[in-house]
PDB file of C-alpha atoms in Angstrom:
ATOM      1  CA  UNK N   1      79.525  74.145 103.099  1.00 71.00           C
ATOM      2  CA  UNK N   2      77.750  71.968 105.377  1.00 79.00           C
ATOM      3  CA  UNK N   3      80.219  69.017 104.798  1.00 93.00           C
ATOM      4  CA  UNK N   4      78.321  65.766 105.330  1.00 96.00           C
ATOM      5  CA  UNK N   5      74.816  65.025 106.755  1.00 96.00           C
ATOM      6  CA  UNK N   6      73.136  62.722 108.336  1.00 97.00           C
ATOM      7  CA  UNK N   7      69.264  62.003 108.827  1.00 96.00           C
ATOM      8  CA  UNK N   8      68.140  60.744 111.251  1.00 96.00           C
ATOM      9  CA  UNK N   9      70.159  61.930 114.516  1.00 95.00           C
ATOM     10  CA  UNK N  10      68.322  59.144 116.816  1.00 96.00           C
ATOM     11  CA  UNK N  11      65.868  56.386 115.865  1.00 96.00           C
ATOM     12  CA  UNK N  12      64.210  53.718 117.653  1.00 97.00           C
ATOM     13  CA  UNK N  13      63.168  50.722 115.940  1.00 96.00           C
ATOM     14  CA  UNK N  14      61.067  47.659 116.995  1.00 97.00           C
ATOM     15  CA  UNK N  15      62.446  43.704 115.611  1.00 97.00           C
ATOM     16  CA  UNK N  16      61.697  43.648 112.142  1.00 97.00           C
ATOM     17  CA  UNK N  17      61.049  47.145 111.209  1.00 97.00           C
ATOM     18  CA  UNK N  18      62.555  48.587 108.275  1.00 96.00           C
ATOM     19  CA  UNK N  19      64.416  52.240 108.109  1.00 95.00           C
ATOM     20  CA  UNK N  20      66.280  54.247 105.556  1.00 97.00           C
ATOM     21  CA  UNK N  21      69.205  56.684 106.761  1.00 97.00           C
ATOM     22  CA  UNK N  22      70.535  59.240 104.614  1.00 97.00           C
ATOM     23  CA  UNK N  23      74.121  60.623 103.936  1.00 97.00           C
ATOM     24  CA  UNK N  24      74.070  63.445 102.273  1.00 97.00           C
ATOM     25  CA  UNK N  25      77.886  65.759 100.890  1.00 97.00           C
ATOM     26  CA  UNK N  26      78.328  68.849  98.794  1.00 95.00           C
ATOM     27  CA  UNK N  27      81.856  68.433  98.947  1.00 93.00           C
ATOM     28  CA  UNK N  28      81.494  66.588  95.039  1.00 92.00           C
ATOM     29  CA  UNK N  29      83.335  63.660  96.845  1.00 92.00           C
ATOM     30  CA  UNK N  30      83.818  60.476  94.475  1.00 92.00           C
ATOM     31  CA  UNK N  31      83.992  58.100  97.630  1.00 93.00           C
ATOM     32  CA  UNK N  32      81.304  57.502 100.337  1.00 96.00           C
ATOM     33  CA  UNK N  33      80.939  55.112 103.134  1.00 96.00           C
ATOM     34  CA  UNK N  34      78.972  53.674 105.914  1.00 97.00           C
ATOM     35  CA  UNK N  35      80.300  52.518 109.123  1.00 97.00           C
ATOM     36  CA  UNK N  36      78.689  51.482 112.474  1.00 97.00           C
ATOM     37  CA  UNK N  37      80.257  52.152 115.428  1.00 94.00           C
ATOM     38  CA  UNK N  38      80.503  49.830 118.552  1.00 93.00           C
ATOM     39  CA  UNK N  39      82.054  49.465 121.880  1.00 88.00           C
ATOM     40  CA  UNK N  40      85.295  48.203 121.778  1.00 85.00           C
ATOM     41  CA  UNK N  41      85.257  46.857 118.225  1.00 87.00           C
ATOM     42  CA  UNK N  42      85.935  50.635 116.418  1.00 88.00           C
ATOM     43  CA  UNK N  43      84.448  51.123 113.239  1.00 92.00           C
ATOM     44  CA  UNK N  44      83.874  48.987 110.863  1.00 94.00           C
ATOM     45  CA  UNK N  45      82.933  48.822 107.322  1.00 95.00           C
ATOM     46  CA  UNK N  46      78.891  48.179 106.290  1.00 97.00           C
ATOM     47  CA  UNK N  47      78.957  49.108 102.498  1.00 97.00           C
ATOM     48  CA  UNK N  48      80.606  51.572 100.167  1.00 95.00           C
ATOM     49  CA  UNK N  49      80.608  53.306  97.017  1.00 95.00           C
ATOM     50  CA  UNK N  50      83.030  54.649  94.027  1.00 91.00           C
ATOM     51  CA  UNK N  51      80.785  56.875  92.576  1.00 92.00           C
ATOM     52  CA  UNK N  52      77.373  57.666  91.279  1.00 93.00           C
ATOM     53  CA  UNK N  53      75.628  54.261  90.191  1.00 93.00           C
ATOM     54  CA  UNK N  54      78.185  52.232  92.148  1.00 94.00           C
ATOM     55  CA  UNK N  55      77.778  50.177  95.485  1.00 96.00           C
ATOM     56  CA  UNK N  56      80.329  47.789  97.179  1.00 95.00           C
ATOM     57  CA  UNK N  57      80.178  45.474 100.090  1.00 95.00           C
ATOM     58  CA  UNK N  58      82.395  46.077 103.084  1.00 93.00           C
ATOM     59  CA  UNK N  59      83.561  43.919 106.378  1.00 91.00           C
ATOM     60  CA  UNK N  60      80.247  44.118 107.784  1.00 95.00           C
ATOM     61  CA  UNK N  61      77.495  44.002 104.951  1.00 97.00           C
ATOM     62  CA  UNK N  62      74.989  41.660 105.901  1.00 96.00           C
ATOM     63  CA  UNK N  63      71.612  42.890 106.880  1.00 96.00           C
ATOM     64  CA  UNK N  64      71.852  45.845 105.231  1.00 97.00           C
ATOM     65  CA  UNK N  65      71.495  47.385 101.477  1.00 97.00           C
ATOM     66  CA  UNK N  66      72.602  50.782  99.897  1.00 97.00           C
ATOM     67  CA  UNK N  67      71.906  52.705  96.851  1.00 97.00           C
ATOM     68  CA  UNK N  68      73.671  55.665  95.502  1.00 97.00           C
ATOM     69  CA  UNK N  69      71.178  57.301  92.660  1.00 95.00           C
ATOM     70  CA  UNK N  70      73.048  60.921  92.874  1.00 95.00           C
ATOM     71  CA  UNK N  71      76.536  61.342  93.425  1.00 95.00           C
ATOM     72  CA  UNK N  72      76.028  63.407  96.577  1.00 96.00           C
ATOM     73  CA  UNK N  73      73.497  60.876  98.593  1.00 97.00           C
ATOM     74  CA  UNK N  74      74.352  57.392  99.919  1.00 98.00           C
ATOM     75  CA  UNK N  75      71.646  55.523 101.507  1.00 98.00           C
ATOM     76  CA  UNK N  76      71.769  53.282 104.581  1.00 98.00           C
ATOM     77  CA  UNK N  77      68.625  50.525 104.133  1.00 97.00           C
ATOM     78  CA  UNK N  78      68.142  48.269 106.797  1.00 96.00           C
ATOM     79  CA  UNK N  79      64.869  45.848 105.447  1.00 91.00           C
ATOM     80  CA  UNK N  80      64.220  43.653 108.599  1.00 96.00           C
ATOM     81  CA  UNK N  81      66.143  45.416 111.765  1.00 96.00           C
ATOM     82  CA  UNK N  82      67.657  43.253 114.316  1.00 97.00           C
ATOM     83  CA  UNK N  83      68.970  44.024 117.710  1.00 97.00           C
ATOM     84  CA  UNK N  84      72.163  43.497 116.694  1.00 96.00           C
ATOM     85  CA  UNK N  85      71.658  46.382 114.483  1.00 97.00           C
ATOM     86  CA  UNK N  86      72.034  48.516 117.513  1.00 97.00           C
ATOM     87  CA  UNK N  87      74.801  50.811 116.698  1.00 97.00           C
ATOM     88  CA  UNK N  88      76.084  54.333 115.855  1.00 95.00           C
ATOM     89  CA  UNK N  89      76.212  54.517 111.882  1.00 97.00           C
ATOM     90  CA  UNK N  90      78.426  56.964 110.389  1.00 96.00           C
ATOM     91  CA  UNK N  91      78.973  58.203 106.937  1.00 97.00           C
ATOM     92  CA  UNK N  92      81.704  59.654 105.532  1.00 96.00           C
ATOM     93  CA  UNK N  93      82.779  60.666 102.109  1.00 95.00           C
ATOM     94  CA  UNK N  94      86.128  61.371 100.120  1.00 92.00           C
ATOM     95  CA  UNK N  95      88.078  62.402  97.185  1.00 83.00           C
ATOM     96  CA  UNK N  96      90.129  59.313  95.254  1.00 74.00           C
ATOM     97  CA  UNK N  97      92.448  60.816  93.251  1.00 66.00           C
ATOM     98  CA  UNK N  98      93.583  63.970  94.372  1.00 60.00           C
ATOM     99  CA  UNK N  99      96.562  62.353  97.109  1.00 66.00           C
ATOM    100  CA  UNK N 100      94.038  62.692  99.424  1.00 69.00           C
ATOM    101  CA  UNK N 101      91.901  59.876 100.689  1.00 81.00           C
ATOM    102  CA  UNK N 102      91.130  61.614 104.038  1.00 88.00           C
ATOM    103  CA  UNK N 103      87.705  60.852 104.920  1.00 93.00           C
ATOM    104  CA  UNK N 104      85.115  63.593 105.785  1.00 94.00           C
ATOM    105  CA  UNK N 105      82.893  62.219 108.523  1.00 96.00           C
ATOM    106  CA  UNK N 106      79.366  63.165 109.294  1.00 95.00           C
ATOM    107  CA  UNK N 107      77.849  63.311 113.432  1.00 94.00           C
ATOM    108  CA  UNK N 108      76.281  59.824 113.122  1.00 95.00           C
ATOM    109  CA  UNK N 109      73.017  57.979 113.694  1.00 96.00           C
ATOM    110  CA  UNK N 110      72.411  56.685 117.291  1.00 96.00           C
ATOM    111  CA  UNK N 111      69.978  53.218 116.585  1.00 97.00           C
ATOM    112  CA  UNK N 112      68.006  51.347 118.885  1.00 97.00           C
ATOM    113  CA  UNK N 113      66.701  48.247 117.655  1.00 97.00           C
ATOM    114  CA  UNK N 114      64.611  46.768 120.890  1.00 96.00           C
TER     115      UNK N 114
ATOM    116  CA  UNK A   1      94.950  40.894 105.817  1.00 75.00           C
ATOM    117  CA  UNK A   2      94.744  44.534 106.513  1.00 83.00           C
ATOM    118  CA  UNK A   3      94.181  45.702 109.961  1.00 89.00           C
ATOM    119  CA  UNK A   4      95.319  48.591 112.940  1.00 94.00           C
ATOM    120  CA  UNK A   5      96.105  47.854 116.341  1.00 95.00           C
ATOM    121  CA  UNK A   6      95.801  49.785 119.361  1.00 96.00           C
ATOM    122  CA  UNK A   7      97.141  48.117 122.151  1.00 95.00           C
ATOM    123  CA  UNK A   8      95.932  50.840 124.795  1.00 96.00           C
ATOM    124  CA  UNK A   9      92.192  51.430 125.543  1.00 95.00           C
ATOM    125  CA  UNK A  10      93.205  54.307 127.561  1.00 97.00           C
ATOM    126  CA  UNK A  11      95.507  56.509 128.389  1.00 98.00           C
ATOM    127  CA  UNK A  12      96.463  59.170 131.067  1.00 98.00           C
ATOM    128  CA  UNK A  13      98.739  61.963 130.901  1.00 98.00           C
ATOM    129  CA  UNK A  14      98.988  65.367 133.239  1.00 98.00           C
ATOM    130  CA  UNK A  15      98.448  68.438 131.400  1.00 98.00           C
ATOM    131  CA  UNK A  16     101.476  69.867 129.905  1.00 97.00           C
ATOM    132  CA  UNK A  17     103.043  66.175 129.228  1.00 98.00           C
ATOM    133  CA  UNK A  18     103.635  65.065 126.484  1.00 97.00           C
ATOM    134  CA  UNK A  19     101.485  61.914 125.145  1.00 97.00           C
ATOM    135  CA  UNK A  20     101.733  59.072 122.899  1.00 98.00           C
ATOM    136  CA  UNK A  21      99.125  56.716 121.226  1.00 98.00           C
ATOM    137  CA  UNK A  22     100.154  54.048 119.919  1.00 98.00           C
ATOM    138  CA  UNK A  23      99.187  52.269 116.552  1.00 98.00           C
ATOM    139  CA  UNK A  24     100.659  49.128 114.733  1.00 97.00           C
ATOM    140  CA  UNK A  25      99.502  48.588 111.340  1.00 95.00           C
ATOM    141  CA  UNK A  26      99.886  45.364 108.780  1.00 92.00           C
ATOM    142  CA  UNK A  27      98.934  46.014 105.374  1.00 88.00           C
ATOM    143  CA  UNK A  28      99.910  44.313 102.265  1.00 84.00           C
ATOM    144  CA  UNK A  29     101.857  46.777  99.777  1.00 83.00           C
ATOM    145  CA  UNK A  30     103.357  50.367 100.962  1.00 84.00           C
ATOM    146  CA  UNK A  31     100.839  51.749 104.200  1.00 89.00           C
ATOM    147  CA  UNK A  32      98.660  54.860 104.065  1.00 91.00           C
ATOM    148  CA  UNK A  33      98.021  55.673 107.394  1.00 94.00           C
ATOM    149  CA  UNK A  34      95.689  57.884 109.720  1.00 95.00           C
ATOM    150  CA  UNK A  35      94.641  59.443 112.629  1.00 97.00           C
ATOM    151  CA  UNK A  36      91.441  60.627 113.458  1.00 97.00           C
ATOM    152  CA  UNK A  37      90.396  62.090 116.814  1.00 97.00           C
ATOM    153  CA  UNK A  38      86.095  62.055 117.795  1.00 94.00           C
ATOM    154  CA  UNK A  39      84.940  63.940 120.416  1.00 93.00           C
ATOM    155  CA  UNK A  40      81.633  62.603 122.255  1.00 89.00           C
ATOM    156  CA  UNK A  41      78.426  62.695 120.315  1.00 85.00           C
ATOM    157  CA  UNK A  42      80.716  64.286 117.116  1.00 88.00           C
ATOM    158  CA  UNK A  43      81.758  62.503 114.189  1.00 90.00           C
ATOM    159  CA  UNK A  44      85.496  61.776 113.424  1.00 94.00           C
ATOM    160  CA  UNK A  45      88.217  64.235 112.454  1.00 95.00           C
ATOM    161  CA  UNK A  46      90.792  63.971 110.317  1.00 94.00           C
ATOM    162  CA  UNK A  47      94.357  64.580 112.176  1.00 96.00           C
ATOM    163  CA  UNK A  48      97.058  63.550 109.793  1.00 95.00           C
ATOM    164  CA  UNK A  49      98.640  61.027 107.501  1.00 93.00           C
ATOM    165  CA  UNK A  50     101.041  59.614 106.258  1.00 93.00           C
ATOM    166  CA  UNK A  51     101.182  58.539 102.740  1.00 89.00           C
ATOM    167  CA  UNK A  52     105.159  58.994 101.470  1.00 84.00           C
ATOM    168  CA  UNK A  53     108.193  60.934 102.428  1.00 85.00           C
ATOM    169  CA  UNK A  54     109.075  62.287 105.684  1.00 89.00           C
ATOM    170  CA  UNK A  55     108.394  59.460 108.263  1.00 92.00           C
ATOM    171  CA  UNK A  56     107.491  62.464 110.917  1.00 95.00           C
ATOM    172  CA  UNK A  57     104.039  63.975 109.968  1.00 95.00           C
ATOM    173  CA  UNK A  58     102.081  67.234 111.496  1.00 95.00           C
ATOM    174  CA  UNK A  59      98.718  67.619 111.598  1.00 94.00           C
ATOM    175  CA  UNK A  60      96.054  69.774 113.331  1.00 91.00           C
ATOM    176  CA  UNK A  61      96.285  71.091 116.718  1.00 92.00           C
ATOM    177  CA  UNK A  62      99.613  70.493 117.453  1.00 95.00           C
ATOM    178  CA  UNK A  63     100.057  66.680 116.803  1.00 97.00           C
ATOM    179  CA  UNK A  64     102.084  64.655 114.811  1.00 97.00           C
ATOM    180  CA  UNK A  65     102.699  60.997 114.355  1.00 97.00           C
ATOM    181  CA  UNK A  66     106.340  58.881 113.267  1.00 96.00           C
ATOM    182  CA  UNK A  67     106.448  56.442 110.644  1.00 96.00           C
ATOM    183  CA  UNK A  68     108.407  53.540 111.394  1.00 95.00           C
ATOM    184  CA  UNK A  69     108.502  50.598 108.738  1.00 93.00           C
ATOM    185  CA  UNK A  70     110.607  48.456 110.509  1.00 93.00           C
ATOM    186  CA  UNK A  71     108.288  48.489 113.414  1.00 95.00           C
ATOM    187  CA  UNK A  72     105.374  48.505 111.440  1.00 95.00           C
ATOM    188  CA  UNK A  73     103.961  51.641 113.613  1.00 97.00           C
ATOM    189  CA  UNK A  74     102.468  54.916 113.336  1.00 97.00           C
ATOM    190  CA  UNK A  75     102.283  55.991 117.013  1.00 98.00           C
ATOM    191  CA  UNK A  76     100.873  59.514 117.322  1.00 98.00           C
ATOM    192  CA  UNK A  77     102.374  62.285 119.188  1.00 98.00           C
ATOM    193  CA  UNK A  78     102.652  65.814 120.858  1.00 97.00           C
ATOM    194  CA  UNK A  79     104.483  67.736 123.097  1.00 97.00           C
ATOM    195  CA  UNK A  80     102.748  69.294 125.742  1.00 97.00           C
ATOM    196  CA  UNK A  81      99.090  68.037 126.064  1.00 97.00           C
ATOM    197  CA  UNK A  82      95.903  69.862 126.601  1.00 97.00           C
ATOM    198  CA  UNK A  83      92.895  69.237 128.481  1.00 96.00           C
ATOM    199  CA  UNK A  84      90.901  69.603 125.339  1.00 95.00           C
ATOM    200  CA  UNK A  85      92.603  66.735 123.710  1.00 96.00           C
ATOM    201  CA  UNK A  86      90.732  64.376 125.961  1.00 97.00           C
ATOM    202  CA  UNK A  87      88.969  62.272 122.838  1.00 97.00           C
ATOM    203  CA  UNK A  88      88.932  59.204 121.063  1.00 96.00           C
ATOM    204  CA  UNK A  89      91.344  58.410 118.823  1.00 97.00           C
ATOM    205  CA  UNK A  90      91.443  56.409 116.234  1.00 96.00           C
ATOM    206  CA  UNK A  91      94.241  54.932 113.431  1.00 97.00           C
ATOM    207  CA  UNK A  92      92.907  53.786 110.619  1.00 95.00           C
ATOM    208  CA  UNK A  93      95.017  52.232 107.369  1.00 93.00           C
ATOM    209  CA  UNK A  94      94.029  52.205 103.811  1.00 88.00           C
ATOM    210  CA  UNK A  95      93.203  49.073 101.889  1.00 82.00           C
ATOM    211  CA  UNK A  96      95.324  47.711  98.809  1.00 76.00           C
ATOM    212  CA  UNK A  97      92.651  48.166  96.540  1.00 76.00           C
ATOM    213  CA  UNK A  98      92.046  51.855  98.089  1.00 73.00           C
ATOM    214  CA  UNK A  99      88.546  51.489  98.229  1.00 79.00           C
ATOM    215  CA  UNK A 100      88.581  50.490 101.779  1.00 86.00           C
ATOM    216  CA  UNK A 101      90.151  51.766 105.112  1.00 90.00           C
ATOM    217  CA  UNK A 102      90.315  49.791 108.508  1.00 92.00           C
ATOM    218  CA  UNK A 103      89.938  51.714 112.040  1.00 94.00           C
ATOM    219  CA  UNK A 104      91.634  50.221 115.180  1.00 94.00           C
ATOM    220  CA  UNK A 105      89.289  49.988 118.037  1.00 94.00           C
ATOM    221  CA  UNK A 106      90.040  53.274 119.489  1.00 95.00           C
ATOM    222  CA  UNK A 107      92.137  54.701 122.290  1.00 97.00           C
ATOM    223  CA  UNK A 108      90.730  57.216 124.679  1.00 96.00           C
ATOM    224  CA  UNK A 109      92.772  59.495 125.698  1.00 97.00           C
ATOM    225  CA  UNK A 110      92.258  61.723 129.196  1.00 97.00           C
ATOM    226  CA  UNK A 111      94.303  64.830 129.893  1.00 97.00           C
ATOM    227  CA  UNK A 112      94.384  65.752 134.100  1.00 97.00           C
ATOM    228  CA  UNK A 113      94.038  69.357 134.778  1.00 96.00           C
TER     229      UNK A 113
END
């Protein structure tokens, strides 16, 4: 099993440029998630999802959109980027109803916005 | 409101000590709790949790972490400390709803050779 994926590794974006990352998990995980990553603040929240279909926003949504069209992908849409937007972005996914809930993380996205 | 703290940015222990890193949680309803370690440039582990039952959990390599409700902590623990522990590590709690979990910001911890 490769576990969960994430494409790009690195991007660089210029103010206002738009960029799709994706998550991908073969685990058959109900639960997926997007987080960004930043010094000193830990991870927080962007947008998740209950399953196939479904999308949800977190602490952090704003300035970002996600779609989930197959149970296995989750992507990460950012329409207009913004420095601010530079961040590590991780996805993770996990099972709901098996006692569970331990997330499966995947080696993140390292993004520049300049 | 649901949130983790981790008073400690860092923390320093000699090889062989043991270590502690601390969490504090406040969640509305009865906690599920985590630890997650990251190593640099790697995504983040699961460790262990605590959902129900024993308030001492063991996870992987050797850690464990103790429940305490009164105190409203989950500090996480283990004996004799390796060089390779030297990570992040993060406690995160799970949301009433359960569709949500909140990380603390993080505790690095360095083990001296």
């Amino acid at each position: 099993n490769a576990g969960v994926t994430q494409t790009p590794k690195f991007r660089v974006l210029k103010t206002g440029q738009s960029m799709t990352l994706l998550c991908a998990q073969d685990m058959n995980h109900e639960y997926m998630y997007w987080y960004r990553q930043d010094p000193g603040m830990g991870l927080r929240l962007i947008h998740y999802s209950v399953g196939e279909g479904t999308t949800a926003k977190g602490e952090v949504p704003d300035g970002y959109n996600v779609s989930r069209l197959k149970k296995q992908n989750f992507l990460l849409g950012l329409e207009s980027a913004a420095p601010s937007q530079t961040s590590v972005y991780f996805c993770a996914s996990s099972y709901w109803d098996r006692g569970s809930y331990e997330q499966y993380f995947g080696p993140g996205t390292r993004l520049t916005v300049t | 409101a649901q949130s983790v703290a981790q008073p400690e940015d860092q923390v320093n222990v000699a090889e062989g000590n043991p270590l502690t890193v601390k969490c504090t949680y406040s969640v509305s309803g009865n906690p599920y709790l985590f630890w997650y370690v990251q190593y640099p440039n790697r995504g983040l582990q699961f460790l262990l949790k605590y959902i129900t039952g024993d308030n001492l959990v063991k996870g992987s390599y050797g850690f464990e972490a103790e429940f305490n409700k009164s105190q409203t902590s989950f500090h996480l623990k283990k004996p004799s400390a390796l060089v390779s522990d030297s990570a992040l590590y993060f406690c995160a709690v799970r949301g009433p709803t359960g569709n949500q979990f909140y990380f603390g910001t993080g505790t690095s911890l360095t083990v001296i050779p």
